[in-house]
Short mmCIF file of N, CA and C in Angstrom, two decimals:
data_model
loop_
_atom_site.label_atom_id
_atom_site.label_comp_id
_atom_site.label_asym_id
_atom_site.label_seq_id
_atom_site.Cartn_x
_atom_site.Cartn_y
_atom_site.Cartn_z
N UNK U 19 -36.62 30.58 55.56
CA UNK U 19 -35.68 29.62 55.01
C UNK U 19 -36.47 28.42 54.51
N UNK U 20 -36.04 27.95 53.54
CA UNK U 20 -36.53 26.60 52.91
C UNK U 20 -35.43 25.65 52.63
N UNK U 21 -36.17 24.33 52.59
CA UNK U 21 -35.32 22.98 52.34
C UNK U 21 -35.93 22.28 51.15
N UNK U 22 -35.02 22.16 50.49
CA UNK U 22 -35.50 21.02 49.24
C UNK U 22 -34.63 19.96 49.22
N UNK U 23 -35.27 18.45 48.90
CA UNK U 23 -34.64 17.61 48.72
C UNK U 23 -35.49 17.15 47.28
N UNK U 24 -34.09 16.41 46.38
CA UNK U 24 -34.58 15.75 45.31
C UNK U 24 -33.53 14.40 45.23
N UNK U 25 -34.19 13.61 44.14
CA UNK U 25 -33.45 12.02 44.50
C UNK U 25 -32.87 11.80 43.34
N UNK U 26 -31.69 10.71 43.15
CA UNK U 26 -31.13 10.14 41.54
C UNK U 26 -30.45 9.42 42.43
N UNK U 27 -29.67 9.01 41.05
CA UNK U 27 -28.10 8.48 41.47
C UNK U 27 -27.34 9.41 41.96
N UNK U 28 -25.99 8.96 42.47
CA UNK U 28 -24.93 9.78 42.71
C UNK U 28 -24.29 10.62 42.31
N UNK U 29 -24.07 9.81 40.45
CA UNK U 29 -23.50 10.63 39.40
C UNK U 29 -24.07 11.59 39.13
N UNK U 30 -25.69 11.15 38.56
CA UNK U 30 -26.55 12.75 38.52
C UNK U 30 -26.52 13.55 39.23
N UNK U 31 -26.54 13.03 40.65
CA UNK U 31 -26.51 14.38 41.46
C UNK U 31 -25.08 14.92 41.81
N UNK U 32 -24.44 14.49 41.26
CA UNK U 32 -22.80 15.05 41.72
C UNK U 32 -22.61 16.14 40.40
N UNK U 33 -23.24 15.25 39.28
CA UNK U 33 -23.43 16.49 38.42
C UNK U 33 -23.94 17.45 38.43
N UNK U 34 -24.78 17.57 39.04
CA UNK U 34 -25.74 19.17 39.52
C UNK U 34 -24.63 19.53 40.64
N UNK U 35 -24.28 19.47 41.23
CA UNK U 35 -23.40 19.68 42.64
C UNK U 35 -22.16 20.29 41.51
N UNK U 36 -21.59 19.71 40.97
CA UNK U 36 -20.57 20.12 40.11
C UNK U 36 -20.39 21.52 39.20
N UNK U 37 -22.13 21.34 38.60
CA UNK U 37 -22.43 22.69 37.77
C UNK U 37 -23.46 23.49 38.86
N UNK U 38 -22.87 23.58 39.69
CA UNK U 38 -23.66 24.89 40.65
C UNK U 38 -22.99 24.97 41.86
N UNK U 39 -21.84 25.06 42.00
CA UNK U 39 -20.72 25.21 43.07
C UNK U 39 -21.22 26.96 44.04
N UNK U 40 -21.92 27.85 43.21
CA UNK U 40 -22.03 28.84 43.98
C UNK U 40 -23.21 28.27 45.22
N UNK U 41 -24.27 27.04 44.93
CA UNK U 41 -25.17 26.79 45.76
C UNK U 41 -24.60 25.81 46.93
N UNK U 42 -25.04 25.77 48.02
CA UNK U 42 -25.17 24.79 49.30
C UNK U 42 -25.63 23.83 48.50
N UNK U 43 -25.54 22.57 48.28
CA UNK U 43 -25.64 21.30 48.07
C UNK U 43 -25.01 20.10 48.24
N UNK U 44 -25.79 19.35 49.21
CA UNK U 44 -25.29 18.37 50.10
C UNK U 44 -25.88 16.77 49.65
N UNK U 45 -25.27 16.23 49.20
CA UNK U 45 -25.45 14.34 48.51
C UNK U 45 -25.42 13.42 49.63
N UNK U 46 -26.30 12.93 50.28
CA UNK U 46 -25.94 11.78 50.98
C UNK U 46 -26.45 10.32 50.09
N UNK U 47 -25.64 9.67 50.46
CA UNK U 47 -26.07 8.30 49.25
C UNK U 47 -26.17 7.29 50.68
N UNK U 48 -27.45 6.03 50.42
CA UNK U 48 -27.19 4.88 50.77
C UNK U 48 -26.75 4.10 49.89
N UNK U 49 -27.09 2.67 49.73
CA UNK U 49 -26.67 1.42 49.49
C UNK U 49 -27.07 1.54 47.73
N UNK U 50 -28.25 2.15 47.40
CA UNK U 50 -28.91 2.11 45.71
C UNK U 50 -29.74 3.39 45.53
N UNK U 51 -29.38 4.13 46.65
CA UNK U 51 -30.17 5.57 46.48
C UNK U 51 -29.41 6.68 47.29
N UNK U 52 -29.53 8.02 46.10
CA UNK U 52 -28.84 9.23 47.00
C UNK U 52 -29.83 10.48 46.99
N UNK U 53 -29.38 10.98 47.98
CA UNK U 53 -30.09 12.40 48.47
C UNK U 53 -29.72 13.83 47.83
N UNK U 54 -30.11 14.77 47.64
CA UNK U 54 -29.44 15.59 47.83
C UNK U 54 -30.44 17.13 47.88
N UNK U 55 -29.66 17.76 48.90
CA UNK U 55 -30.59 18.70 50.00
C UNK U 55 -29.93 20.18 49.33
N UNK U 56 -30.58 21.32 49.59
CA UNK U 56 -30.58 22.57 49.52
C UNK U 56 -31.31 23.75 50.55
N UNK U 57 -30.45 23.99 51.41
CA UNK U 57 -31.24 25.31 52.05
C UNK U 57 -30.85 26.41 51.95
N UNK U 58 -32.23 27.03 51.22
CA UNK U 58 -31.86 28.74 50.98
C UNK U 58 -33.12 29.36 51.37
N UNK U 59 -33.18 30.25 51.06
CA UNK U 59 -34.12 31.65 50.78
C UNK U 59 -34.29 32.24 49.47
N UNK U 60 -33.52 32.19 48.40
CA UNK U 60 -34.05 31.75 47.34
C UNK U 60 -34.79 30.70 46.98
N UNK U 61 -35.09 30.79 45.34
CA UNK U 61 -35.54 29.59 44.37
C UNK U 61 -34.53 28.29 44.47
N UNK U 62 -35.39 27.35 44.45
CA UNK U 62 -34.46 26.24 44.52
C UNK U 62 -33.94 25.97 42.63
N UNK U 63 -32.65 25.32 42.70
CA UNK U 63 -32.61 24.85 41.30
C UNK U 63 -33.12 23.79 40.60
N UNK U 64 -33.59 23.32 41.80
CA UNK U 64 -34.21 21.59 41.36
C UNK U 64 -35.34 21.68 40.81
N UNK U 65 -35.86 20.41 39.51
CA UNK U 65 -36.99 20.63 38.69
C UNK U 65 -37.92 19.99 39.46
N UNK U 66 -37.61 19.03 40.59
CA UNK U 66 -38.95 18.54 41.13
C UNK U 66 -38.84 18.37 42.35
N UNK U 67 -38.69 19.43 43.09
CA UNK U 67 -38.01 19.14 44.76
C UNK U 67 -39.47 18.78 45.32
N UNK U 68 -39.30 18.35 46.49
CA UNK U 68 -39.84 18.09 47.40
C UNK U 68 -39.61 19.35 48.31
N UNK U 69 -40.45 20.16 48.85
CA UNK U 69 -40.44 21.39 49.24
C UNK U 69 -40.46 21.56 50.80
N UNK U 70 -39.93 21.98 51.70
CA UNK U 70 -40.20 22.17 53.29
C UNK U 70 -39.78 23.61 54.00
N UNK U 71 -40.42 24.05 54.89
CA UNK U 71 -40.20 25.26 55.16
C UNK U 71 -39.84 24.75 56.59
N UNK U 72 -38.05 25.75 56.92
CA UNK U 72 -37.33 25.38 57.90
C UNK U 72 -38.04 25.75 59.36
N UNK U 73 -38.70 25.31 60.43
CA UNK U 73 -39.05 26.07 61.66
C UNK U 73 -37.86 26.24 62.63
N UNK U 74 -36.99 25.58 62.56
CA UNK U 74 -35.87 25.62 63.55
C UNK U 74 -34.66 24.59 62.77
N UNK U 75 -33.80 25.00 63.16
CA UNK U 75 -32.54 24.16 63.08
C UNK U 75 -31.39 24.21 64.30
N UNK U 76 -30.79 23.44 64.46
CA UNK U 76 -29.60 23.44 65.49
C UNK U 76 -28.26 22.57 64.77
N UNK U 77 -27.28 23.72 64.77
CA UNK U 77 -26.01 23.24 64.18
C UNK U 77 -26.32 23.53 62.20
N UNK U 78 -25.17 23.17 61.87
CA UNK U 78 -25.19 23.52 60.49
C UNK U 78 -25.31 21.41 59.62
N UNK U 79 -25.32 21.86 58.06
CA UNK U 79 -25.47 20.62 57.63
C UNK U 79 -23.81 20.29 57.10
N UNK U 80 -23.50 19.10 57.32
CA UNK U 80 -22.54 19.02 56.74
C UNK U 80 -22.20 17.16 55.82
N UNK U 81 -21.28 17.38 54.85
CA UNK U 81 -20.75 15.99 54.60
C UNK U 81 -20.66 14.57 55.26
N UNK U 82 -20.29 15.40 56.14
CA UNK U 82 -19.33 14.38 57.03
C UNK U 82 -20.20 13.72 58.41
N UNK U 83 -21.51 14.55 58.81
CA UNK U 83 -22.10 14.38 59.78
C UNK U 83 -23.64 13.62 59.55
N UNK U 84 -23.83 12.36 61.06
CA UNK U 84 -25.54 12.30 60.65
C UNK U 84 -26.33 13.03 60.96
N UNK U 85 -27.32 13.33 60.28
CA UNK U 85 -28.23 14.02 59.70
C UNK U 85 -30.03 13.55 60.12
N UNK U 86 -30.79 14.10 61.16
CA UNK U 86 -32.32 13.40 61.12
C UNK U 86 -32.79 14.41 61.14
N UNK U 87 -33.74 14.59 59.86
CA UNK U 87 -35.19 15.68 59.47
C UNK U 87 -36.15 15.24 60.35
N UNK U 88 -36.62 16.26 60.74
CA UNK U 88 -37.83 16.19 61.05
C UNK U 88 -39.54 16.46 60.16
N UNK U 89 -40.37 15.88 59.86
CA UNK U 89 -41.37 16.44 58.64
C UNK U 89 -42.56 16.61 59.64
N UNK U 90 -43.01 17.63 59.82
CA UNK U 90 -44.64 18.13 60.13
C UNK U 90 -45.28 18.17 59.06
N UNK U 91 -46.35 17.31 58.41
CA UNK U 91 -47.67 17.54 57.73
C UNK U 91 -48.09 18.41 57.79
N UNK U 92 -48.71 19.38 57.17
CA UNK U 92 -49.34 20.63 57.25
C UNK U 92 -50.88 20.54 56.89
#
């Protein structure tokens, strides 16, 4: 399993979220910056993700919930 995150605004990324409804894609926004995450086993759709390979997870990702990554350096 893999995780990608890539960054914009909201709008941009609500627009990718919008035109790719078959993918998992999750937007979290702060105050002047938003997130937005993908985990698959496929190719990601994003042109410049930031790339991570999942070692464990507990619980699923959701909207509504907080959220702390963990990053190991490799």
């Amino acid at each position: 399993m893999k995780f990608y995150i890539t960054y914009g605004t909201y709008g941009y990324l609500n627009q990718i979220q919008l035109n790719n409804e078959n993918h998992d894609l999750f937007i979290f926004s702060g105050n002047d910056q938003s997130v937005m995450i993908e985990e698959t086993d496929d190719e990601t759709i994003f042109q410049q993700p930031k790339k991570f390979r999942v070692l464990t997870r507990f619980g699923s990702i959701s909207s509504d919930d907080f959220h702390a990554l963990i990053s190991i350096p490799t």
